Amino acid sequence: MDLPSPDEIRAMHQKYAPSGELFDRVFTHCEIVWKVAERIISLADCRVDPELVRAGCLLHDIGVYRLYDAEGRIDGQSYIRHGLLGHEILKSEGLPEELCRFCSCHTGVGLTKEDVLVQGLPLPPADYVAITPEERLVMYADKFHSKTTPPTFVSPETYQKYVTRFGPHKAETFKALRTQFGPPELQSLATAYGHELT
Ligand SMILES: [Fe+2]
C-alpha cells in the first residue's frame, strides 16, 4: 500500500482545518499519539508495521474538523461521529479502506453495533472496532492524550477508571490492550509538551 507521507498528511489537515488554532490542537494531538505509539513499539514485543501505525496516528482525528461550524462552534453532541466523518474524508481523498478505518475504529475501546443501538448513538448501526494490530495500537495510544483545553496526558490508571463508567466489558477490553501493548512512558512527553499528566 502506498502510504501518504507525514508532510502530505499535514497538508490534508491544513486543507480541512477551519482555523490555524484548531489545526494546531488536532495535529499536535495526532503527532503526540504517534510519539506514544512509537514508544510502545520500541518497548513491547508487538509485530506491527510502524509506517502504517504512523499514518494511522497522524490521520485518526481528521474528522474532528467537520464538527465545527463557520463560526468555529463545535457540535459537542456529535463528537462521537468524528471517527466516521474522518473515514468519509479519507475515502473522498481516495485513500484505501485500511487507512479510512483508523478514523472510524479508534473511538473509546471500540464501538459495537449493540453500543450504537443501546446508547442511541448518532451513528449508523454497525461495528466500529479496531481489529488489526495496527488499528488496535492506534486506538490504544490515542487514549493517553486528550485534546481538552488545556490538553493533558492521561495515565493508564486514569483511563482505566474513566472507561469503567461505560461498563465492565469496556474495562476488560482496555485491560486486554494494556496487557497486549504495555504501559507507555508518558512523563517525558508531558514535560516536553508542557501538558499535565493526569
Ligand atoms: Fe485522538
PDB file of N, CA and C and ligand atoms in Angstrom, residues 29 33 60-61 106 142 147, ligand 1:
ATOM      1  N   HIS A  29      -2.033  16.882  18.650  1.00  0.00           N
ATOM      2  CA  HIS A  29      -2.534  15.661  19.315  1.00  0.00           C
ATOM      3  C   HIS A  29      -2.176  14.424  18.481  1.00  0.00           C
ATOM      4  N   VAL A  33       0.090  11.290  19.618  1.00  0.00           N
ATOM      5  CA  VAL A  33      -0.376   9.887  19.607  1.00  0.00           C
ATOM      6  C   VAL A  33       0.659   9.021  18.879  1.00  0.00           C
ATOM      7  N   HIS A  60      -5.921   9.798  12.335  1.00  0.00           N
ATOM      8  CA  HIS A  60      -7.117   9.264  13.004  1.00  0.00           C
ATOM      9  C   HIS A  60      -8.170  10.303  13.392  1.00  0.00           C
ATOM     10  N   ASP A  61      -7.741  11.540  13.688  1.00  0.00           N
ATOM     11  CA  ASP A  61      -8.707  12.541  14.175  1.00  0.00           C
ATOM     12  C   ASP A  61      -9.064  13.589  13.130  1.00  0.00           C
ATOM     13  N   HIS A 106     -11.346   4.022  16.060  1.00  0.00           N
ATOM     14  CA  HIS A 106     -10.452   4.351  17.187  1.00  0.00           C
ATOM     15  C   HIS A 106     -11.196   4.902  18.393  1.00  0.00           C
ATOM     16  N   ASP A 142      -4.047   6.472  21.439  1.00  0.00           N
ATOM     17  CA  ASP A 142      -4.910   7.662  21.473  1.00  0.00           C
ATOM     18  C   ASP A 142      -5.480   7.920  22.868  1.00  0.00           C
ATOM     19  N   LYS A 147      -7.407  16.118  23.882  1.00  0.00           N
ATOM     20  CA  LYS A 147      -7.396  17.448  23.252  1.00  0.00           C
ATOM     21  C   LYS A 147      -8.188  18.473  24.065  1.00  0.00           C
TER      22      LYS A 147
HETATM   23 FE    FE B   1      -7.403  11.155  19.040  1.00  0.00          FE
END
